Short mmCIF file of C-alpha atoms in Angstrom, two decimals:
data_model
loop_
_atom_site.label_atom_id
_atom_site.label_comp_id
_atom_site.label_asym_id
_atom_site.label_seq_id
_atom_site.Cartn_x
_atom_site.Cartn_y
_atom_site.Cartn_z
CA UNK A 1 -41.61 22.28 -2.54
CA UNK A 2 -42.87 25.03 -4.84
CA UNK A 3 -46.57 25.75 -5.04
CA UNK A 4 -48.36 24.16 -7.94
CA UNK A 5 -52.05 23.67 -8.52
CA UNK A 6 -54.17 21.29 -10.48
CA UNK A 7 -56.96 18.77 -10.35
CA UNK A 8 -56.66 16.13 -7.62
CA UNK A 9 -57.14 12.37 -7.91
CA UNK A 10 -57.46 9.77 -5.15
CA UNK A 11 -54.87 7.05 -4.62
CA UNK A 12 -57.37 4.39 -5.65
CA UNK A 13 -58.38 6.20 -8.83
CA UNK A 14 -54.73 6.77 -9.70
CA UNK A 15 -53.96 3.07 -9.19
CA UNK A 16 -56.84 2.12 -11.48
CA UNK A 17 -55.82 4.74 -14.03
CA UNK A 18 -52.28 3.35 -14.18
CA UNK A 19 -53.44 -0.27 -14.02
CA UNK A 20 -50.86 -1.32 -11.45
CA UNK A 21 -50.99 -3.49 -8.30
CA UNK A 22 -51.18 -2.01 -4.81
CA UNK A 23 -47.55 -2.70 -3.85
CA UNK A 24 -46.30 -0.91 -6.98
CA UNK A 25 -48.62 2.00 -6.24
CA UNK A 26 -47.29 2.28 -2.69
CA UNK A 27 -43.71 2.49 -3.98
CA UNK A 28 -44.61 5.20 -6.49
CA UNK A 29 -46.35 7.35 -3.87
CA UNK A 30 -43.64 7.06 -1.21
CA UNK A 31 -40.71 7.64 -3.55
CA UNK A 32 -42.23 10.68 -5.24
CA UNK A 33 -42.55 9.11 -8.67
CA UNK A 34 -46.14 10.41 -8.61
CA UNK A 35 -45.11 13.82 -7.30
CA UNK A 36 -46.19 15.07 -3.89
CA UNK A 37 -49.36 14.14 -2.04
CA UNK A 38 -51.80 16.60 -0.49
CA UNK A 39 -54.44 15.57 2.04
CA UNK A 40 -54.40 11.98 0.81
CA UNK A 41 -54.70 12.97 -2.85
CA UNK A 42 -52.37 13.21 -5.85
CA UNK A 43 -52.15 15.84 -8.55
CA UNK A 44 -53.76 14.36 -11.65
CA UNK A 45 -51.15 15.89 -13.97
CA UNK A 46 -48.35 14.18 -11.98
CA UNK A 47 -50.05 10.80 -12.36
CA UNK A 48 -50.47 11.43 -16.08
CA UNK A 49 -46.84 12.52 -16.34
CA UNK A 50 -45.68 9.25 -14.78
CA UNK A 51 -47.73 7.33 -17.31
CA UNK A 52 -46.08 9.30 -20.15
CA UNK A 53 -42.52 9.64 -18.89
CA UNK A 54 -42.04 7.07 -16.10
CA UNK A 55 -40.97 9.91 -13.79
CA UNK A 56 -41.60 13.59 -12.99
CA UNK A 57 -40.11 16.44 -15.00
CA UNK A 58 -42.26 19.29 -13.65
CA UNK A 59 -39.91 22.01 -12.36
CA UNK A 60 -42.65 23.23 -10.00
CA UNK A 61 -41.94 20.16 -7.85
CA UNK A 62 -38.62 21.71 -6.92
CA UNK A 63 -35.30 20.02 -6.23
CA UNK A 64 -34.62 17.20 -3.78
CA UNK A 65 -30.97 17.32 -2.85
CA UNK A 66 -28.52 14.85 -1.35
CA UNK A 67 -25.50 17.14 -1.57
CA UNK A 68 -24.61 16.44 2.06
CA UNK A 69 -23.81 12.87 1.04
CA UNK A 70 -20.81 14.01 -1.02
CA UNK A 71 -19.14 15.55 2.01
CA UNK A 72 -19.87 12.72 4.42
CA UNK A 73 -18.70 9.58 2.65
CA UNK A 74 -17.30 6.95 5.02
CA UNK A 75 -13.59 6.34 5.36
CA UNK A 76 -11.70 3.16 4.56
CA UNK A 77 -8.95 2.36 7.08
CA UNK A 78 -8.56 6.03 7.94
CA UNK A 79 -8.10 7.18 4.34
CA UNK A 80 -10.55 8.96 2.07
CA UNK A 81 -12.11 6.77 -0.60
CA UNK A 82 -10.26 6.94 -3.93
CA UNK A 83 -11.78 8.69 -6.94
CA UNK A 84 -14.01 6.27 -8.85
CA UNK A 85 -15.17 4.46 -5.72
CA UNK A 86 -18.93 4.28 -5.43
CA UNK A 87 -21.05 4.24 -2.32
CA UNK A 88 -24.73 3.35 -2.03
CA UNK A 89 -27.06 5.34 0.19
CA UNK A 90 -30.68 4.85 1.19
CA UNK A 91 -33.26 7.59 1.45
CA UNK A 92 -36.60 6.85 3.10
CA UNK A 93 -39.03 9.61 2.08
CA UNK A 94 -41.98 8.21 4.04
CA UNK A 95 -42.25 7.51 7.75
CA UNK A 96 -40.88 4.07 8.52
CA UNK A 97 -40.14 3.14 4.91
CA UNK A 98 -36.50 2.39 5.75
CA UNK A 99 -37.49 -0.40 8.13
CA UNK A 100 -40.15 -1.59 5.71
CA UNK A 101 -37.53 -1.86 2.99
CA UNK A 102 -36.39 -5.16 4.50
CA UNK A 103 -39.67 -6.65 3.28
CA UNK A 104 -39.41 -5.37 -0.29
CA UNK A 105 -40.18 -7.90 -3.00
CA UNK A 106 -39.36 -5.88 -6.11
CA UNK A 107 -37.53 -2.86 -7.47
CA UNK A 108 -37.67 -0.09 -10.04
CA UNK A 109 -34.35 0.98 -11.56
CA UNK A 110 -34.10 4.24 -13.49
CA UNK A 111 -31.04 5.24 -15.52
CA UNK A 112 -31.26 8.94 -16.31
CA UNK A 113 -29.56 10.38 -19.38
CA UNK A 114 -31.17 13.77 -18.80
CA UNK A 115 -30.43 15.03 -15.26
CA UNK A 116 -33.49 15.06 -13.00
CA UNK A 117 -33.06 17.31 -9.96
CA UNK A 118 -36.20 15.93 -8.31
CA UNK A 119 -34.50 12.56 -7.88
CA UNK A 120 -31.33 13.51 -6.00
CA UNK A 121 -29.13 14.46 -8.91
CA UNK A 122 -25.41 13.98 -8.38
CA UNK A 123 -24.01 17.39 -9.28
CA UNK A 124 -20.46 16.05 -9.72
CA UNK A 125 -21.06 13.88 -12.79
CA UNK A 126 -20.75 14.77 -16.47
CA UNK A 127 -23.98 15.24 -18.41
CA UNK A 128 -25.10 16.41 -21.80
CA UNK A 129 -25.77 20.14 -22.10
CA UNK A 130 -27.48 19.91 -25.48
CA UNK A 131 -30.74 17.96 -25.96
CA UNK A 132 -30.37 14.22 -26.37
CA UNK A 133 -30.34 13.38 -30.06
CA UNK A 134 -32.69 10.39 -29.96
CA UNK A 135 -36.38 11.20 -30.35
CA UNK A 136 -39.11 9.02 -28.89
CA UNK A 137 -42.80 9.90 -28.98
CA UNK A 138 -43.95 7.91 -25.96
CA UNK A 139 -42.81 5.41 -23.34
CA UNK A 140 -41.98 2.12 -25.07
CA UNK A 141 -41.34 -1.35 -23.70
CA UNK A 142 -38.41 -3.15 -25.32
CA UNK A 143 -39.25 -6.75 -26.33
CA UNK A 144 -36.89 -9.62 -25.62
CA UNK A 145 -35.38 -8.15 -22.45
CA UNK A 146 -34.71 -10.35 -19.39
CA UNK A 147 -36.86 -8.02 -17.28
CA UNK A 148 -39.54 -5.46 -18.23
CA UNK A 149 -37.54 -2.56 -19.70
CA UNK A 150 -38.85 0.77 -20.97
CA UNK A 151 -37.44 3.67 -22.96
CA UNK A 152 -38.87 6.87 -21.51
CA UNK A 153 -39.03 10.34 -23.09
CA UNK A 154 -38.96 13.79 -21.55
CA UNK A 155 -41.68 16.37 -22.26
CA UNK A 156 -39.75 17.57 -25.33
CA UNK A 157 -39.90 14.10 -26.88
CA UNK A 158 -36.25 13.14 -26.41
CA UNK A 159 -35.03 9.89 -24.87
CA UNK A 160 -34.33 10.76 -21.23
CA UNK A 161 -34.34 7.59 -19.15
CA UNK A 162 -34.35 3.79 -19.19
CA UNK A 163 -36.57 2.12 -16.60
CA UNK A 164 -36.31 -1.53 -15.54
CA UNK A 165 -38.60 -3.51 -13.22
CA UNK A 166 -37.43 -6.54 -11.30
CA UNK A 167 -38.17 -8.98 -8.53
CA UNK A 168 -36.04 -8.80 -5.43
CA UNK A 169 -33.93 -11.66 -4.13
CA UNK A 170 -31.78 -10.49 -1.24
CA UNK A 171 -31.09 -6.86 -0.43
CA UNK A 172 -32.11 -4.06 -2.78
CA UNK A 173 -28.50 -2.88 -3.01
CA UNK A 174 -27.69 -6.11 -4.86
CA UNK A 175 -30.21 -5.18 -7.55
CA UNK A 176 -27.88 -2.44 -8.82
CA UNK A 177 -25.55 -4.76 -10.78
CA UNK A 178 -28.52 -6.75 -12.08
CA UNK A 179 -30.16 -3.60 -13.41
CA UNK A 180 -26.88 -2.26 -14.79
CA UNK A 181 -26.15 -5.52 -16.65
CA UNK A 182 -29.50 -5.07 -18.42
CA UNK A 183 -29.26 -1.33 -19.06
CA UNK A 184 -25.63 -1.07 -20.19
CA UNK A 185 -25.91 -3.27 -23.34
CA UNK A 186 -29.10 -1.42 -24.29
CA UNK A 187 -27.33 1.93 -23.90
CA UNK A 188 -24.45 0.55 -25.98
CA UNK A 189 -26.80 -0.55 -28.76
CA UNK A 190 -28.67 2.76 -28.80
CA UNK A 191 -25.45 4.76 -28.82
CA UNK A 192 -24.01 2.68 -31.67
CA UNK A 193 -27.20 2.54 -33.75
CA UNK A 194 -28.03 6.25 -33.52
CA UNK A 195 -24.43 7.49 -33.21
CA UNK A 196 -25.20 9.42 -30.03
CA UNK A 197 -23.31 9.98 -26.75
CA UNK A 198 -25.39 8.61 -23.88
CA UNK A 199 -23.71 9.32 -20.54
CA UNK A 200 -25.64 8.08 -17.52
CA UNK A 201 -26.26 11.16 -15.39
CA UNK A 202 -27.46 9.24 -12.34
CA UNK A 203 -29.14 6.00 -11.28
CA UNK A 204 -32.10 5.66 -8.92
CA UNK A 205 -33.34 2.35 -7.56
CA UNK A 206 -36.65 2.20 -5.66
CA UNK A 207 -37.80 -0.68 -3.49
CA UNK A 208 -41.31 -2.13 -3.91
CA UNK A 209 -43.50 -1.62 -1.89
CA UNK A 210 -41.53 0.48 0.63
CA UNK A 211 -40.60 3.24 -1.81
CA UNK A 212 -37.13 3.47 -0.26
CA UNK A 213 -34.77 5.21 -2.69
CA UNK A 214 -31.29 3.79 -3.26
CA UNK A 215 -28.59 5.92 -4.89
CA UNK A 216 -25.10 5.04 -6.04
CA UNK A 217 -22.70 7.98 -5.76
CA UNK A 218 -19.17 8.18 -7.15
CA UNK A 219 -16.60 9.64 -4.80
CA UNK A 220 -15.98 13.23 -5.97
CA UNK A 221 -12.35 14.21 -6.58
CA UNK A 222 -10.53 16.39 -4.04
CA UNK A 223 -10.16 20.10 -4.71
CA UNK A 224 -6.86 21.01 -6.33
CA UNK A 225 -5.33 24.47 -6.13
CA UNK A 226 -3.00 26.05 -8.69
CA UNK A 227 -0.99 28.43 -6.56
CA UNK A 228 1.16 31.34 -7.82
CA UNK A 229 4.45 29.89 -8.90
CA UNK A 230 3.09 26.38 -9.41
CA UNK A 231 4.95 24.48 -12.09
CA UNK A 232 2.54 23.46 -14.85
CA UNK A 233 4.13 21.20 -17.43
CA UNK A 234 2.94 21.52 -21.06
CA UNK A 235 2.64 17.73 -21.28
CA UNK A 236 3.79 14.55 -19.58
CA UNK A 237 7.59 14.71 -19.28
CA UNK A 238 7.88 11.00 -20.06
CA UNK A 239 6.96 10.23 -23.71
CA UNK A 240 6.35 6.56 -22.95
CA UNK A 241 3.56 7.58 -20.50
CA UNK A 242 1.72 10.09 -22.72
CA UNK A 243 -0.84 7.51 -23.85
CA UNK A 244 -1.35 6.38 -20.27
CA UNK A 245 -1.98 9.90 -18.96
CA UNK A 246 -4.38 10.52 -21.83
CA UNK A 247 -6.26 7.34 -20.98
CA UNK A 248 -6.34 8.35 -17.31
CA UNK A 249 -7.96 11.69 -18.15
CA UNK A 250 -10.57 10.02 -20.33
CA UNK A 251 -11.33 7.47 -17.61
CA UNK A 252 -11.58 9.90 -14.71
CA UNK A 253 -13.82 12.16 -16.81
CA UNK A 254 -16.31 9.35 -17.34
CA UNK A 255 -19.38 8.76 -15.19
CA UNK A 256 -18.66 5.04 -15.28
CA UNK A 257 -16.35 3.99 -12.41
CA UNK A 258 -15.48 0.78 -14.24
CA UNK A 259 -13.36 2.87 -16.62
#
C-alpha cells in the first residue's frame, strides 16, 4: 500500500453518506471497494470515489495482485487445463471472511472495461489501450433491468465498468452466470449503439456481507518458443482450413472463453 493522506470519516458516517444498509457497508469495507481502513476510519475521498465511480481508481492505493494464481491452476486428470478454461478463486481480504462467506445473502458483480489493478487484474487478457469511446458524466442506473444495474465512469468521464447487485441463492460462484447473462446483452447493446469495442478486462464478484472476492480466471496459454531453424509456414498449408485457422486465432485472442 502506498502512502496517501486525506480527511478521515467513520464507518457509520460513511454508511449514512452512501445511504446503504449495514451488510452492504460491511462488504464494501472488507473487499476494499472503499479503499483501505486506518484505525477504524476510512479516507473520505475513497468513500466519495465509490459514490462517483462504484470502485476505486486512485493509483495511490497501489496494486493488489493474484499473479500466483496463474501458475497454480489445478490439474484435470493429470493434464494441464486447456486454453479457454476458466477457474474461479476466492480471496478473503478480512480475517475470517472466507468462512463467513457461507452466510452471504447478496452479491456485487463488477465487469471492468478499463483494467483496475487494485482489484486483482488478470494480466493475461486483452484490453483497450486507448480511452474507452463512450462518455458518461456520472454513475447511472439502467431502468428495466432484472437486477439493479449501473453504468460507472472513471475519473476521466469514460465508461469503465458495469456494476450489478443481486440476491444470493446458493453459492456465490453460481452468481457469475447470472451476472454475466445480465451484463453481456447490455455490453452488446452499448457496443452496437455507440459502435465501440468493449472487451471485458476482468470480472470481480463480491459477497454480501462477508466481502469475499470471487474472481474468474482464464487459463493462460503455454509459452511457445521459436527456435533457430524452426519451420514457419506463411499460411495454413491446407486451403480448406484457412477460414478455420483464422476463426481459431480470433477466438483464442478474445477474453470471452465461450468463443
